[in-house]
Coordinates of C-alpha atoms in Angstrom, one line a residue:
Chain I
Q1 CA 41.4 3.9 -8.3
K2 CA 40.1 5.9 -11.2
E3 CA 36.4 6.6 -11.5
V4 CA 36.4 5.2 -15.1
E5 CA 38.8 2.4 -16.1
Q6 CA 39.6 1.7 -19.7
D7 CA 42.3 -0.5 -21.1
P8 CA 44.5 1.7 -23.3
G9 CA 45.5 -1.2 -25.6
P10 CA 46.8 -0.9 -28.2
L11 CA 44.4 -3.1 -30.1
S12 CA 45.2 -4.3 -33.6
V13 CA 42.7 -6.2 -35.7
P14 CA 42.4 -7.2 -39.4
E15 CA 40.0 -5.4 -41.6
G16 CA 36.5 -6.8 -41.3
A17 CA 36.9 -8.0 -37.8
I18 CA 34.7 -7.1 -34.9
V19 CA 36.3 -4.6 -32.5
S20 CA 35.2 -4.9 -28.9
L21 CA 35.9 -2.1 -26.4
N22 CA 34.8 -1.7 -22.9
C23 CA 35.0 0.4 -19.7
T24 CA 34.2 -0.1 -16.1
Y25 CA 33.2 2.5 -13.6
S26 CA 32.8 2.9 -9.9
N27 CA 30.3 5.8 -9.6
S28 CA 26.8 4.4 -9.4
A29 CA 25.4 7.9 -10.0
F30 CA 26.5 7.7 -13.7
Q31 CA 23.4 7.6 -15.9
Y32 CA 24.7 9.0 -19.2
F33 CA 27.2 7.0 -21.2
M34 CA 29.1 8.1 -24.3
W35 CA 31.7 6.9 -26.7
Y36 CA 34.0 9.4 -28.5
R37 CA 36.4 8.7 -31.3
Q38 CA 39.6 10.7 -31.5
Y39 CA 41.8 10.7 -34.6
S40 CA 45.4 11.6 -34.2
R41 CA 45.9 15.4 -33.7
K42 CA 42.1 16.0 -33.7
G43 CA 39.5 16.7 -31.0
P44 CA 37.2 13.9 -29.8
E45 CA 33.9 13.4 -31.7
L46 CA 30.8 11.9 -30.3
L47 CA 30.0 8.4 -31.7
M48 CA 27.3 7.0 -29.4
Y49 CA 25.2 8.3 -26.6
T50 CA 23.1 6.1 -24.3
Y51 CA 21.0 6.9 -21.3
S52 CA 20.8 4.3 -18.5
S53 CA 21.0 0.6 -19.3
G54 CA 20.4 -1.1 -22.6
N55 CA 21.7 -1.4 -26.1
K56 CA 21.9 1.2 -28.9
E57 CA 22.8 0.5 -32.5
D58 CA 23.9 2.9 -35.2
G59 CA 25.1 1.4 -38.4
R60 CA 28.2 -0.7 -37.7
F61 CA 28.4 0.6 -34.1
T62 CA 26.6 -1.0 -31.1
A63 CA 26.8 0.4 -27.6
Q64 CA 25.8 -1.6 -24.5
V65 CA 25.4 -0.4 -20.9
D66 CA 25.0 -2.8 -18.0
K67 CA 24.5 -0.6 -14.9
S68 CA 24.2 -3.5 -12.6
S69 CA 27.8 -4.5 -13.5
K70 CA 29.0 -0.9 -14.0
Y71 CA 30.2 -2.0 -17.4
I72 CA 29.8 -0.4 -20.9
S73 CA 30.9 -1.7 -24.2
L74 CA 31.3 -0.6 -27.8
F75 CA 31.3 -3.0 -30.7
I76 CA 32.4 -2.1 -34.2
R77 CA 31.3 -4.6 -36.9
D78 CA 33.1 -5.0 -40.2
S79 CA 35.9 -2.8 -39.1
Q80 CA 37.7 -0.6 -41.7
P81 CA 41.1 1.0 -41.7
S82 CA 39.3 4.3 -41.3
D83 CA 38.2 3.1 -37.9
S84 CA 41.8 3.3 -36.7
A85 CA 41.6 5.9 -33.9
T86 CA 41.5 6.2 -30.1
Y87 CA 38.1 5.5 -28.6
L88 CA 37.2 7.1 -25.3
C89 CA 34.3 6.2 -23.1
A90 CA 32.8 9.0 -21.1
M91 CA 30.0 9.2 -18.5
S92 CA 28.1 11.6 -16.3
G93 CA 25.7 11.6 -13.4
G94 CA 23.5 14.3 -14.8
D95 CA 25.7 17.3 -13.8
Y96 CA 27.8 19.0 -16.4
K97 CA 31.0 17.1 -15.7
L98 CA 32.0 14.3 -18.1
S99 CA 34.4 11.7 -16.7
F100 CA 36.5 10.1 -19.4
G101 CA 38.3 6.8 -19.7
A102 CA 42.0 6.7 -20.7
G103 CA 41.1 5.8 -24.3
T104 CA 41.9 2.6 -26.3
T105 CA 44.0 3.0 -29.4
V106 CA 42.7 0.8 -32.2
T107 CA 44.5 -0.1 -35.4
V108 CA 42.6 -1.8 -38.2
R109 CA 45.0 -3.5 -40.6
A110 CA 44.1 -3.6 -44.3
Chain N
D1 CA 35.0 20.1 -38.8
S2 CA 33.1 20.5 -35.6
G3 CA 32.5 24.3 -35.9
V4 CA 34.5 25.0 -32.8
T5 CA 37.7 27.0 -33.3
Q6 CA 40.7 27.3 -31.0
T7 CA 43.7 29.5 -31.2
P8 CA 46.6 29.1 -31.2
K9 CA 47.2 25.6 -32.4
H10 CA 50.6 25.4 -30.8
L11 CA 52.1 27.3 -28.0
I12 CA 55.7 27.0 -26.6
T13 CA 56.6 28.9 -23.5
A14 CA 58.8 28.8 -20.4
T15 CA 58.1 27.9 -16.9
G16 CA 56.6 30.7 -14.8
Q17 CA 55.0 32.4 -17.8
R18 CA 51.3 33.1 -18.4
V19 CA 49.4 32.2 -21.6
T20 CA 45.8 32.7 -22.9
L21 CA 44.0 30.1 -25.0
R22 CA 41.0 31.2 -27.0
C23 CA 37.9 29.3 -28.1
S24 CA 35.0 30.3 -30.3
P25 CA 32.0 28.0 -29.9
R26 CA 29.7 26.7 -32.7
S27 CA 27.3 29.3 -33.9
G28 CA 24.3 29.4 -31.5
D29 CA 25.9 27.3 -28.7
L30 CA 25.7 28.8 -25.3
S31 CA 27.9 26.4 -23.3
V32 CA 31.6 26.2 -23.5
Y33 CA 33.7 23.5 -21.8
W34 CA 37.5 23.3 -21.2
Y35 CA 39.4 20.0 -21.0
Q36 CA 43.1 19.1 -20.5
Q37 CA 44.5 16.0 -22.2
S38 CA 47.8 14.6 -21.1
L39 CA 49.4 11.2 -21.5
D40 CA 49.3 10.3 -17.8
Q41 CA 46.0 11.9 -16.8
G42 CA 43.9 11.4 -20.0
L43 CA 41.1 13.8 -20.8
Q44 CA 40.2 15.9 -17.7
F45 CA 37.2 18.3 -17.4
L46 CA 38.4 21.7 -16.2
I47 CA 35.4 24.1 -16.3
Q48 CA 32.1 24.9 -18.0
Y49 CA 30.5 28.2 -18.8
Y50 CA 27.0 28.8 -19.9
N51 CA 26.0 32.1 -21.4
G52 CA 28.7 34.0 -19.6
E53 CA 28.3 32.3 -16.2
E54 CA 30.4 29.6 -14.6
R55 CA 28.3 26.5 -14.4
A56 CA 30.5 23.6 -13.3
K57 CA 34.1 23.2 -12.1
G58 CA 36.2 20.1 -12.4
N59 CA 39.9 19.5 -11.7
I60 CA 41.0 23.1 -12.5
L61 CA 44.1 24.4 -10.7
E62 CA 44.0 27.7 -8.9
R63 CA 46.6 29.0 -11.3
F64 CA 44.1 28.5 -14.1
S65 CA 41.1 30.7 -14.8
A66 CA 38.6 31.1 -17.5
Q67 CA 35.8 33.4 -18.7
Q68 CA 33.2 33.6 -21.3
F69 CA 32.5 36.9 -23.0
P70 CA 29.2 38.4 -24.1
D71 CA 29.9 37.3 -27.7
L72 CA 30.2 33.7 -26.2
H73 CA 33.8 33.1 -27.0
S74 CA 35.9 31.9 -24.1
E75 CA 39.4 32.2 -22.9
L76 CA 41.4 29.9 -20.6
N77 CA 44.2 31.7 -18.7
L78 CA 47.1 29.6 -17.4
S79 CA 49.6 31.3 -15.2
S80 CA 52.8 30.4 -13.3
L81 CA 53.2 27.6 -15.8
E82 CA 55.0 24.4 -14.8
L83 CA 56.5 21.7 -16.9
G84 CA 53.5 19.5 -15.9
D85 CA 51.1 21.9 -17.5
S86 CA 52.3 20.7 -21.0
A87 CA 49.3 19.1 -22.5
L88 CA 46.6 19.4 -25.2
Y89 CA 43.8 21.8 -24.1
F90 CA 40.5 21.3 -25.7
C91 CA 37.4 23.5 -25.8
A92 CA 34.0 22.0 -26.5
S93 CA 30.7 23.7 -27.0
S94 CA 27.1 22.6 -26.8
A95 CA 23.7 24.1 -27.3
G96 CA 23.1 24.2 -23.6
T97 CA 19.3 24.4 -24.0
S98 CA 18.6 21.1 -22.3
G99 CA 20.7 21.7 -19.3
G100 CA 24.1 20.1 -19.7
V101 CA 25.0 16.5 -20.0
A102 CA 22.3 15.6 -22.5
D103 CA 23.7 18.1 -24.9
T104 CA 26.2 16.8 -27.4
Q105 CA 29.5 18.4 -26.8
Y106 CA 31.5 19.3 -30.0
F107 CA 35.2 19.5 -29.5
G108 CA 37.6 21.9 -31.1
P109 CA 41.0 20.8 -32.6
G110 CA 42.8 21.7 -29.4
T111 CA 45.8 23.9 -28.4
R112 CA 49.0 22.0 -27.8
L113 CA 50.9 23.7 -25.0
T114 CA 54.6 23.0 -24.4
V115 CA 56.2 24.4 -21.3
L116 CA 60.0 24.3 -21.4

């Protein structure tokens, strides 16, 4: 079993819909949780960063962490075609090693 | 543009060969990370250097090695290449001042390695 599980999708939604992405993990030592966005043929870029449990909002993006369930989520409101990308969750226990999910490919249809 | 540069963009080589991938971090960043991204394994952390010293090691094969030079650029050396080494190799950099994971990692555009 992988340390971080993420459904690779693909996920296709109409423009304006809410995109819901999630990851589960098995390592209870993870404290730092991130979401990266990766466009085709580009490197990942950091979208959201959360420490421990709770919610964080940044514009149309909301990240949630539930450490008791070992479950993290990313919500994208009012999705746009420019949001079409692969979204990767990543997490770490405080050392320098990031463990990534497989990535979910999202397409927002105009 | 993240400010991290990687060369070359594409590399095609044969099994058994050796290649060197190069990374220049963002100006002022002290930490450099190397990742391998393949379809079946996803994005895997290989190794991290901080100001010239190895700081953390992930799933890096013994055939692979890296170093960070005094000017902070880094090289990843891959030897005795196998078909399964075909992947995207990313370099990322971070400031490194707060000690690792709390630093935002900025990724370069990657080097696509094809082993024939």
